Coordinates of C-alpha atoms and ligand atoms in Angstrom, one line a residue:
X1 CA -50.4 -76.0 61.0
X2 CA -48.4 -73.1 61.6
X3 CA -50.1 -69.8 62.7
X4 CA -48.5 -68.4 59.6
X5 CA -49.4 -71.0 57.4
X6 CA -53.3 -70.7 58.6
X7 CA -53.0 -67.3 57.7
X8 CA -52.1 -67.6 54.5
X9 CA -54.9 -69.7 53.2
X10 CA -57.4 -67.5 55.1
X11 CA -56.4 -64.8 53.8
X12 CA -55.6 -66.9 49.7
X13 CA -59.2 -67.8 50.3
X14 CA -61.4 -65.0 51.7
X15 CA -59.1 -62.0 50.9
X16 CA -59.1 -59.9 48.3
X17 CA -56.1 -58.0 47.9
X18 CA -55.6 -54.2 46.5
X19 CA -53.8 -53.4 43.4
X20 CA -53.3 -57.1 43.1
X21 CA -54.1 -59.5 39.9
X22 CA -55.8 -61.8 42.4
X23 CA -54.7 -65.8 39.6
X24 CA -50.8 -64.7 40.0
X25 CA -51.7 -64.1 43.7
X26 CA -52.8 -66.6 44.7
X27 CA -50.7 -69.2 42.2
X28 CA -47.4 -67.4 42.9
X29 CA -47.2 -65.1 45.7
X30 CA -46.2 -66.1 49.4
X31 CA -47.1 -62.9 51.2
X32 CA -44.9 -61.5 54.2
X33 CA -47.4 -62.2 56.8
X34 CA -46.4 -59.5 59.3
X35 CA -47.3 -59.8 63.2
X36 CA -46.2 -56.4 64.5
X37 CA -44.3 -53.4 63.9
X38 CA -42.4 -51.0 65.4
X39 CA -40.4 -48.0 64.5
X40 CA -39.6 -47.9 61.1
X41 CA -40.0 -52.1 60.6
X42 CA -42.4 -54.6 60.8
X43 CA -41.7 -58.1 62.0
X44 CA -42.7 -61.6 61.1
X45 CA -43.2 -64.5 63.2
X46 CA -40.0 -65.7 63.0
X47 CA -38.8 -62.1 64.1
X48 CA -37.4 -61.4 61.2
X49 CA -37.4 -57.1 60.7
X50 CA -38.4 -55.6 57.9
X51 CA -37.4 -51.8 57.1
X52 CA -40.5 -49.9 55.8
X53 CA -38.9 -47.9 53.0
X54 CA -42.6 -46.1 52.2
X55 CA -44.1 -45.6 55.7
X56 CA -46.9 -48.2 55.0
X57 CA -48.4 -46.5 52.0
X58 CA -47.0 -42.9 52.7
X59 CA -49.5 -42.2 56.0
X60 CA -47.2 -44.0 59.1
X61 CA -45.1 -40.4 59.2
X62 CA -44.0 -41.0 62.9
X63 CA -43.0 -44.8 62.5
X64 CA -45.3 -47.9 63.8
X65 CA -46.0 -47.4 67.2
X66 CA -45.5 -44.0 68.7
X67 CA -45.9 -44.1 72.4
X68 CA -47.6 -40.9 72.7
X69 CA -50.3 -42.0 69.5
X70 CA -50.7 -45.3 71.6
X71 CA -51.8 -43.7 74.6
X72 CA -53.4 -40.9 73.2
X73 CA -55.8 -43.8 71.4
X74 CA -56.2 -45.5 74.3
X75 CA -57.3 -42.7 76.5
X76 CA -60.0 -41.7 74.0
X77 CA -61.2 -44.8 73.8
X78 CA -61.9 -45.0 77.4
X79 CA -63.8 -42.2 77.2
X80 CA -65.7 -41.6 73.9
X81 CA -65.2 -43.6 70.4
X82 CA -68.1 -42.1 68.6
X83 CA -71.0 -40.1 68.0
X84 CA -72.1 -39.1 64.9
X85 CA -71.2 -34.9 64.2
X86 CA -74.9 -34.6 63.5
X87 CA -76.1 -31.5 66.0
X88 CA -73.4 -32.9 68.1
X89 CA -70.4 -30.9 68.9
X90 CA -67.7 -32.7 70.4
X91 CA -64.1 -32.0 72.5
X92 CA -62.0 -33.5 69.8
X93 CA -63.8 -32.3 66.4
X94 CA -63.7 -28.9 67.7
X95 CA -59.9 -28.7 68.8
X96 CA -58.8 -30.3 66.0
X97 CA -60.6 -28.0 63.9
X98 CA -59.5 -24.9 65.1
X99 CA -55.5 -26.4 65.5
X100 CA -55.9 -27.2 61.8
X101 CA -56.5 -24.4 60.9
X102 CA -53.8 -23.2 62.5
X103 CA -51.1 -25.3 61.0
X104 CA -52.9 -25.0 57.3
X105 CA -51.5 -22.7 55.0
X106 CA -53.2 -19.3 55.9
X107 CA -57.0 -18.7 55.1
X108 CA -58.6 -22.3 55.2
X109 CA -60.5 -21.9 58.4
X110 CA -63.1 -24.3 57.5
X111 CA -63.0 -27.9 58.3
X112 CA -65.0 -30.8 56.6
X113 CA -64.1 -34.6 57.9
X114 CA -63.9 -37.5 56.5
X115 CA -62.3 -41.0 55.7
X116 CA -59.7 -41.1 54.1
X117 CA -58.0 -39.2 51.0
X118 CA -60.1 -40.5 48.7
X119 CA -63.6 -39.0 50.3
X120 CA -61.5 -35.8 51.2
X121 CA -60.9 -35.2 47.2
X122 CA -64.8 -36.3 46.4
X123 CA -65.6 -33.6 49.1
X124 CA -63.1 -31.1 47.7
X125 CA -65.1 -31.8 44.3
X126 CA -68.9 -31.7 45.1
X127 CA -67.6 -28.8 47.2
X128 CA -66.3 -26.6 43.9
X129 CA -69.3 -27.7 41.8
X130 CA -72.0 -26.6 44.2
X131 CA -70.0 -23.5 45.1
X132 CA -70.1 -22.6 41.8
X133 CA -73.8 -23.1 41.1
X134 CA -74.4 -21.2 43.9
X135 CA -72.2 -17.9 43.4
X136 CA -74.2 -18.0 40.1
X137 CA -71.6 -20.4 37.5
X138 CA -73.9 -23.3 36.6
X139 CA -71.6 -24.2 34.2
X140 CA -68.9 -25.0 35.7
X141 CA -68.8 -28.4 36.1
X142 CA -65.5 -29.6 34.9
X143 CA -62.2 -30.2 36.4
X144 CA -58.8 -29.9 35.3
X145 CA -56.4 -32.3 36.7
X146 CA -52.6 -33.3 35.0
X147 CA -52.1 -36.7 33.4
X148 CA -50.1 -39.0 35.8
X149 CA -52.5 -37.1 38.6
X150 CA -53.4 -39.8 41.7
X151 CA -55.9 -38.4 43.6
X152 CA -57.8 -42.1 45.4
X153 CA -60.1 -44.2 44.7
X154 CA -63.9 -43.4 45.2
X155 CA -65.7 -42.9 41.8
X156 CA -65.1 -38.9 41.2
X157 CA -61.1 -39.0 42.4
X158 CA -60.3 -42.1 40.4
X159 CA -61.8 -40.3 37.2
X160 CA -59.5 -37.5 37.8
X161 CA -56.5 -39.5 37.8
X162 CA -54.2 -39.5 34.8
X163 CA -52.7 -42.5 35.6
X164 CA -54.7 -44.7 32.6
X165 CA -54.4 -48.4 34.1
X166 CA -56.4 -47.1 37.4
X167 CA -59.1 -45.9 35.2
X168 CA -59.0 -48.8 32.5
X169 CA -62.3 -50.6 34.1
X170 CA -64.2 -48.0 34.3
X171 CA -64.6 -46.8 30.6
X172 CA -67.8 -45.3 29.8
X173 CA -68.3 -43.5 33.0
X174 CA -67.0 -39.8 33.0
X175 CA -66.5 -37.1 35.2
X176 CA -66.1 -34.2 33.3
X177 CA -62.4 -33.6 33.4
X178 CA -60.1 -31.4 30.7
X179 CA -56.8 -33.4 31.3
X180 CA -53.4 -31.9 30.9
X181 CA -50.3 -33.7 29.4
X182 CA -47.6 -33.8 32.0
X183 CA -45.6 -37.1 32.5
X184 CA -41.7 -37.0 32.9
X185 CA -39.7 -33.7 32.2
X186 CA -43.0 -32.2 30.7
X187 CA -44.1 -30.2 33.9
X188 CA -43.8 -26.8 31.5
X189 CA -45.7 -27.8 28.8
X190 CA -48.1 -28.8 31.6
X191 CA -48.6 -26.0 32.8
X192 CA -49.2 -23.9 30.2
X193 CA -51.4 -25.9 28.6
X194 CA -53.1 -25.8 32.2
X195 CA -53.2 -21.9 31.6
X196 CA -54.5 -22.1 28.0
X197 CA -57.2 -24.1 29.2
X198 CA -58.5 -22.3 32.4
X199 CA -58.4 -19.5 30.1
X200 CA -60.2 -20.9 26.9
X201 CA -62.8 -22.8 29.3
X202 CA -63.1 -20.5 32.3
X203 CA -67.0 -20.7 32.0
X204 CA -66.9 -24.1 32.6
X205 CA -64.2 -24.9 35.4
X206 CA -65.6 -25.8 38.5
X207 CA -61.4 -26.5 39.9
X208 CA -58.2 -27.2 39.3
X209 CA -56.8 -30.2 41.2
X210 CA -53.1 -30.8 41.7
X211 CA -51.2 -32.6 44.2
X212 CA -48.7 -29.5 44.8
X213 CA -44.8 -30.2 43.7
X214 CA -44.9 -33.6 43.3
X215 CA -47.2 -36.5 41.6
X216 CA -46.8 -39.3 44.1
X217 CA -48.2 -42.7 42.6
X218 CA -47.5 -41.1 39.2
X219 CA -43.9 -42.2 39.7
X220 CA -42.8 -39.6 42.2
X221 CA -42.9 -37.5 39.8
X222 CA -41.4 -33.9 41.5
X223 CA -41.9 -30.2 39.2
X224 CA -41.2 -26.4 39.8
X225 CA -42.6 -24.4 42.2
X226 CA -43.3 -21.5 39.5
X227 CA -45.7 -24.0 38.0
X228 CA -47.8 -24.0 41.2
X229 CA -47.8 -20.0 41.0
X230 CA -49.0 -20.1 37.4
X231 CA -51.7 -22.1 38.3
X232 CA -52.2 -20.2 41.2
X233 CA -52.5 -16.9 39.2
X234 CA -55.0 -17.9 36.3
X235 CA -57.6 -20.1 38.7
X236 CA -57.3 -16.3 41.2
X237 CA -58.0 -14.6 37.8
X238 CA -61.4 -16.4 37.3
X239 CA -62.2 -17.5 40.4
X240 CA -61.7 -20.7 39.4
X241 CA -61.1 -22.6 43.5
X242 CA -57.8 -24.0 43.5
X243 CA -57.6 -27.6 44.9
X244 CA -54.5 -28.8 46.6
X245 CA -54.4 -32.5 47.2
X246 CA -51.9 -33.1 50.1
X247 CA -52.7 -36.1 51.1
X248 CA -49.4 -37.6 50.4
X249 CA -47.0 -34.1 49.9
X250 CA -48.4 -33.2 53.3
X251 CA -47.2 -33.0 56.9
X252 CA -44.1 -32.3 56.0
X253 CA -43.5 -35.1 53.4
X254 CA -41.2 -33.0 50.8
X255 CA -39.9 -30.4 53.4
X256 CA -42.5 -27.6 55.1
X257 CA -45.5 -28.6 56.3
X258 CA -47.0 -28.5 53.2
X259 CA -45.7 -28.4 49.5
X260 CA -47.6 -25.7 48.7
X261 CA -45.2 -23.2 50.8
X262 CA -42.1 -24.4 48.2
X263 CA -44.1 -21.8 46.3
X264 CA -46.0 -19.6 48.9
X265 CA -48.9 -19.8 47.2
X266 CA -52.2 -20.8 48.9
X267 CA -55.9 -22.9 47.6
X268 CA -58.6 -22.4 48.2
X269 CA -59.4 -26.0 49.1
X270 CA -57.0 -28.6 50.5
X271 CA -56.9 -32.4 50.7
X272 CA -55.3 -34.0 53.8
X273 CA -55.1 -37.4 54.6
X274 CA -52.4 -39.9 55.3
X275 CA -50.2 -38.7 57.6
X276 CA -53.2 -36.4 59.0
X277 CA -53.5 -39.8 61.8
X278 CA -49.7 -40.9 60.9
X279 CA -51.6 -44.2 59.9
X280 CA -53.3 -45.1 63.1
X281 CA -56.8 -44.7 61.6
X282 CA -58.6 -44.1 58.5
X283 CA -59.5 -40.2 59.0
X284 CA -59.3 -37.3 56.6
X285 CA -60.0 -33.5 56.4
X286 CA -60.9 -31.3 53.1
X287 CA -60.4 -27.4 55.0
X288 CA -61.9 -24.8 52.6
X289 CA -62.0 -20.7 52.8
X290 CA -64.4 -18.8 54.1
X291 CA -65.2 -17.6 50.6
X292 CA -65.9 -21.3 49.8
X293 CA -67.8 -21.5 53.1
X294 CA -69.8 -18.4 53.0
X295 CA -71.4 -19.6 49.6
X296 CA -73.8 -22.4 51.1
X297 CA -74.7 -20.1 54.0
X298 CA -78.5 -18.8 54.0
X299 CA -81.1 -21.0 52.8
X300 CA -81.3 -24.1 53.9
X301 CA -81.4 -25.7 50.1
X302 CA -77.8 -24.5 49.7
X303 CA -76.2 -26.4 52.4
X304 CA -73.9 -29.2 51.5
X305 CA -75.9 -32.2 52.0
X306 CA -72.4 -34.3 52.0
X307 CA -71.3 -36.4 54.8
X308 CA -70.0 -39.8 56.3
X309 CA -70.7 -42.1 59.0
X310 CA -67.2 -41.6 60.6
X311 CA -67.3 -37.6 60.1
X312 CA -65.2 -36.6 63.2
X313 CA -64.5 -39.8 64.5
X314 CA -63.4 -38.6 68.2
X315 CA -60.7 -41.5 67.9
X316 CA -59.6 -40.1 64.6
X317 CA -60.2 -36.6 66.0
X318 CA -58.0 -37.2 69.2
X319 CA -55.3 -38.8 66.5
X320 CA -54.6 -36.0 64.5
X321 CA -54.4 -33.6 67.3
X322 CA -51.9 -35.6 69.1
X323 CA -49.9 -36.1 66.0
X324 CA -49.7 -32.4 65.3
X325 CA -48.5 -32.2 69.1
X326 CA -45.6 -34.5 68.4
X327 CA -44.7 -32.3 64.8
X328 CA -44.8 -29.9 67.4
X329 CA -42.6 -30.9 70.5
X330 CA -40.1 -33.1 68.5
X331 CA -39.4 -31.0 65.6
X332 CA -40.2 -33.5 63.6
X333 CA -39.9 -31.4 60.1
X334 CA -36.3 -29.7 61.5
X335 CA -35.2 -33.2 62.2
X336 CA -35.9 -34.5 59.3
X337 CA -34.0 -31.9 57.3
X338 CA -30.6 -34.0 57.9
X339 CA -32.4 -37.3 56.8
X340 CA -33.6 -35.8 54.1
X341 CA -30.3 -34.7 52.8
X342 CA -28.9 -38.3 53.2
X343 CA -31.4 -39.6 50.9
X344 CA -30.4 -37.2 48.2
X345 CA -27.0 -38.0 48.6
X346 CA -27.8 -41.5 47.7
X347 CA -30.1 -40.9 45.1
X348 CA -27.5 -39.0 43.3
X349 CA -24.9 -41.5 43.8
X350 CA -27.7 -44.1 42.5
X351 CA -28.1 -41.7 39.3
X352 CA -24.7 -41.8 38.2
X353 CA -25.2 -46.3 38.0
X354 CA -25.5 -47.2 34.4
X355 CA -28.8 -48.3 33.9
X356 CA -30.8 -46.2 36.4
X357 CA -32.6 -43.2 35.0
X358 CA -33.7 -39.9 36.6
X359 CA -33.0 -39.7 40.2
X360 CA -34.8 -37.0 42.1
X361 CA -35.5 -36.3 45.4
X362 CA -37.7 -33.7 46.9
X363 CA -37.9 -33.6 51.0
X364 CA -38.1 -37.3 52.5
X365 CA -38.7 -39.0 49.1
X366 CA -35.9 -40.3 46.7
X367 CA -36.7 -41.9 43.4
X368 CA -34.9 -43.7 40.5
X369 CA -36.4 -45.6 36.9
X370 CA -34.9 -49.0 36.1
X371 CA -36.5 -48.5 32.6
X372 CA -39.4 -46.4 30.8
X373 CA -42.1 -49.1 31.4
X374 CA -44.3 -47.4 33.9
X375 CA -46.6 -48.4 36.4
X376 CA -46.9 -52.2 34.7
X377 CA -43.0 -52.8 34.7
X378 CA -41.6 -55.1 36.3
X379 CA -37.7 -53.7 37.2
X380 CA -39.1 -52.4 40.3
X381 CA -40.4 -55.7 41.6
X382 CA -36.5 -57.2 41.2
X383 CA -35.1 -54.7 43.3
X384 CA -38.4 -55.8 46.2
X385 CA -37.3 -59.0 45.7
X386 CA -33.2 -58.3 46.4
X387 CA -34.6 -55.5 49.0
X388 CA -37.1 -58.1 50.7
X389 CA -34.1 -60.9 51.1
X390 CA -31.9 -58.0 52.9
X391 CA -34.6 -56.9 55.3
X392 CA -36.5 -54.0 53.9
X393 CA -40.0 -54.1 52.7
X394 CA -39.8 -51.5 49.3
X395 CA -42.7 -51.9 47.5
X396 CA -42.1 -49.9 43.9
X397 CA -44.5 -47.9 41.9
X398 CA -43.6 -50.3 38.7
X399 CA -40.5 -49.4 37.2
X400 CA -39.5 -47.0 39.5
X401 CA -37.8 -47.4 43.1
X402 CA -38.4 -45.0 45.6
X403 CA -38.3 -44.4 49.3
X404 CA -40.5 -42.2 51.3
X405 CA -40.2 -43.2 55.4
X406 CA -41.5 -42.2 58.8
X407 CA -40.2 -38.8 58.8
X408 CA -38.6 -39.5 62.0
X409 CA -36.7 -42.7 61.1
X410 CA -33.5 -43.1 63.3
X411 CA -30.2 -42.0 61.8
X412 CA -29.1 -45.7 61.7
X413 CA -32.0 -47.6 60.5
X414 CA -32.6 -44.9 57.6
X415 CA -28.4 -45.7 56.6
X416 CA -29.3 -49.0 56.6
X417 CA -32.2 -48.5 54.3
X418 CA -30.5 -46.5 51.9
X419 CA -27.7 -49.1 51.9
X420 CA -30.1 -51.6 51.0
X421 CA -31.8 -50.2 48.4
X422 CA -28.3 -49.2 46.7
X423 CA -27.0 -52.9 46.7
X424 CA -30.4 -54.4 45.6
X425 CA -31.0 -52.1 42.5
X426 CA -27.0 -52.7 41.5
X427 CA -27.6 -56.3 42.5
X428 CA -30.6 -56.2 40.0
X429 CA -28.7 -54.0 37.5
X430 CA -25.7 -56.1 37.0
X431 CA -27.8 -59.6 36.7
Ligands
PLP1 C1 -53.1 -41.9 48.6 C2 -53.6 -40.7 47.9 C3 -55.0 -40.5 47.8 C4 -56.1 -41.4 48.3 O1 -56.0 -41.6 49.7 P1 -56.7 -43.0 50.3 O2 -56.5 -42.7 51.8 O3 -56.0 -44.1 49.8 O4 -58.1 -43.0 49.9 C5 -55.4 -39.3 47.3 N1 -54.5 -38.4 46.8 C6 -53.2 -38.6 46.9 C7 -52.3 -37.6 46.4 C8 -52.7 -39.8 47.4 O5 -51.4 -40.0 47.5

């Protein structure tokens, strides 16, 4: 038997897949079994190259491989792969902090670690209800969050997400959470209503949680930049904290460093994740203010009793320090700025194709809808299929077909992508 034939059924019989209705699965599906990547594409055994149109789930922001990440990995491991941050201080944690803080947006000077962006949003949420018990607002315990929201997968994020199929098995268990109706074109209403309820239930708000300018898994779904100064205004007015998820929009993912300076507004509390270790390792941050900070300062029973075995990780640590290095020496976000302008020309070509809806584009991410179907449709899957046979691995979100690659995806292998994904979705549309 082949190595890849061995692999798959391993993997059909011990492996349970994400996202994936396991009976089609394993009936149906012959998975790209991949054996190493490089760049911007992975390879199969045969050698076969794949493009990866959505940098392995939005968090490989420098391409597979970078030398600099692979020695920077390897030269921590020779030296120290971890200790838990317990009354331990440590080279890496401690650098990292402080150059975090440094590339945050101003005033988040406090550093919390964790996995991935999932824990970094449950932090950023036990983090606003405690800090409100403890600057004396008991009851404010609920969160306002927009439908279509994505912000993971641990218990309290996947309860604040909007986007109703991720939440369908868990009826019955709540997390107190006022929802606001957004969903295509209805960003304004959003907002408003986002106002009118901070305003009618201010007592009660422990934070608003957004992923600032644009709702990834939600369809990449991109809005004004006002909106995030509304927001920004009526959480200030009540002291509401403010809770930027960035865990995909950051590191330079729609244009600056982070979304939130399209509308130069700052939170209070932000999520990073994803491209935070460009995808070489599961490692996460939730940075706070020192407002935030100073409230579980003094006795002991108002510390945040919060934490994970991994908090730190010096491999993790090392990671993200390098990575901001590399933003840093190869102008990665200046770079990008050209790339980022060829994917809007072809999304805008793509818009003007009978039969595709709403193209947008926001920084390194283009989008289009084959129909109005959602995260269940199946036009996207087509256009993998046509994308797959032509060499690019574009995994939709449903009905809609998107791109979002390594930020610093060479000139030609991004022209190739976006040549791709133009003939596959007219291939789709015209059969
Ligand atoms: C992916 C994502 C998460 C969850 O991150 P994981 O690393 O998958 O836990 C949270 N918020 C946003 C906006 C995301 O895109």
């Amino acid at each position: 038997m082949t190595d890849e034939r061995r692999i798959v059924e391993l993997d059909k019989r011990h492996v349970w897949h994400p996202y994936t209705p396991m009976q089609k699965y394993l009936e149906h599906t012959e998975p790209l079994v991949v054996v190493r990547a490089a760049g911007s594409r992975f390879y199969d055994a045969s050698g076969r190259s794949y493009l990866d149109a959505n940098s392995s789930w939005w968090c490989a922001v420098l391409g597979h491989g970078h030398p600099r990440l692979v020695e920077a990995l390897r030269e921590q491991a020779e030296r120290l792969c971890h200790v838990p941050l317990a009354g331990i201080a440590h080279e890496q944690a401690a650098l990292l902090g402080a150059e975090l803080a440094q590339a945050a947006p101003r005033g988040l000077e406090h550093v919390f670690y964790s996995d991935d962006g999932s824990t970094a949003v449950e932090t950023a949420l036990k983090l606003a209800v405690q800090y409100s018990a403890q600057i004396g607002r008991p009851k404010r315990r609920r969160f306002v969050a927009l439908d279509g929201a994505f912000h993971g997968e641990t218990l309290g994020a996947s309860l604040l997400s909007g986007i109703e199929v991720f939440r369908r098995g868990l009826g019955g268990v709540t997390l107190d959470c006022l929802r606001v109706p957004a969903g295509p074109g209805a960003h304004d209403r959003a907002f408003a209503m986002l106002t009118e309820l901070v305003e009618g239930y201010e007592a009660e708000i422990a934070g608003v949680v957004l992923e600032p300018m644009l709702q990834g898994a939600a369809g990449m779904r991109p809005y004004d930049a006002e909106l995030l100064r509304t927001a920004r205004a009526v959480t200030s007015r009540h002291g509401i904290p403010l809770i930027f998820d960035e865990v995909f929009t950051g590191y330079g993912r729609t244009g600056p460093m982070w979304a939130s300076a399209h509308a130069g507004v700052e939170p209070d509390i932000l999520c990073v994740a994803k491209g935070f270790t460009a995808g070489m390792l599961p490692m996460a941050a939730t940075l706070a203010t020192h407002e935030v900070f100073a409230a579980f300062l003094g006795d002991p029973s108002r510390a945040f009793l919060h934490g994970h075995t991994f908090c730190g990780n010096p491999l993790g640590a090392r990671l993200a320090r390098e990575v901001l290095a590399v933003y840093r020496d190869e102008q990665v976000l200046e770079r990008a700025r050209p790339k980022a302008q060829a994917i809007r020309r072809t999304f805008e070509a793509l818009g003007a194709v009978p039969g595709v809806q709403g193209a947008r584009c926001l920084g390194m991410v283009g989008a289009l809808d084959l129909d109005a179907s959602g995260y269940l449709g199946e036009g996207g899957w087509r256009v993998y299929e046509a994308a797959l046979r032509r060499g690019a691995y574009l995994r939709p979100l449903g009905s809609t077909v998107y791109v979002a690659p390594a930020l610093n995806i060479p000139d030609a292998d991004l022209e190739e992508l976006l040549a791709i994904v133009g003939e596959s979705v007219r291939e789709v549309l015209s059969g």
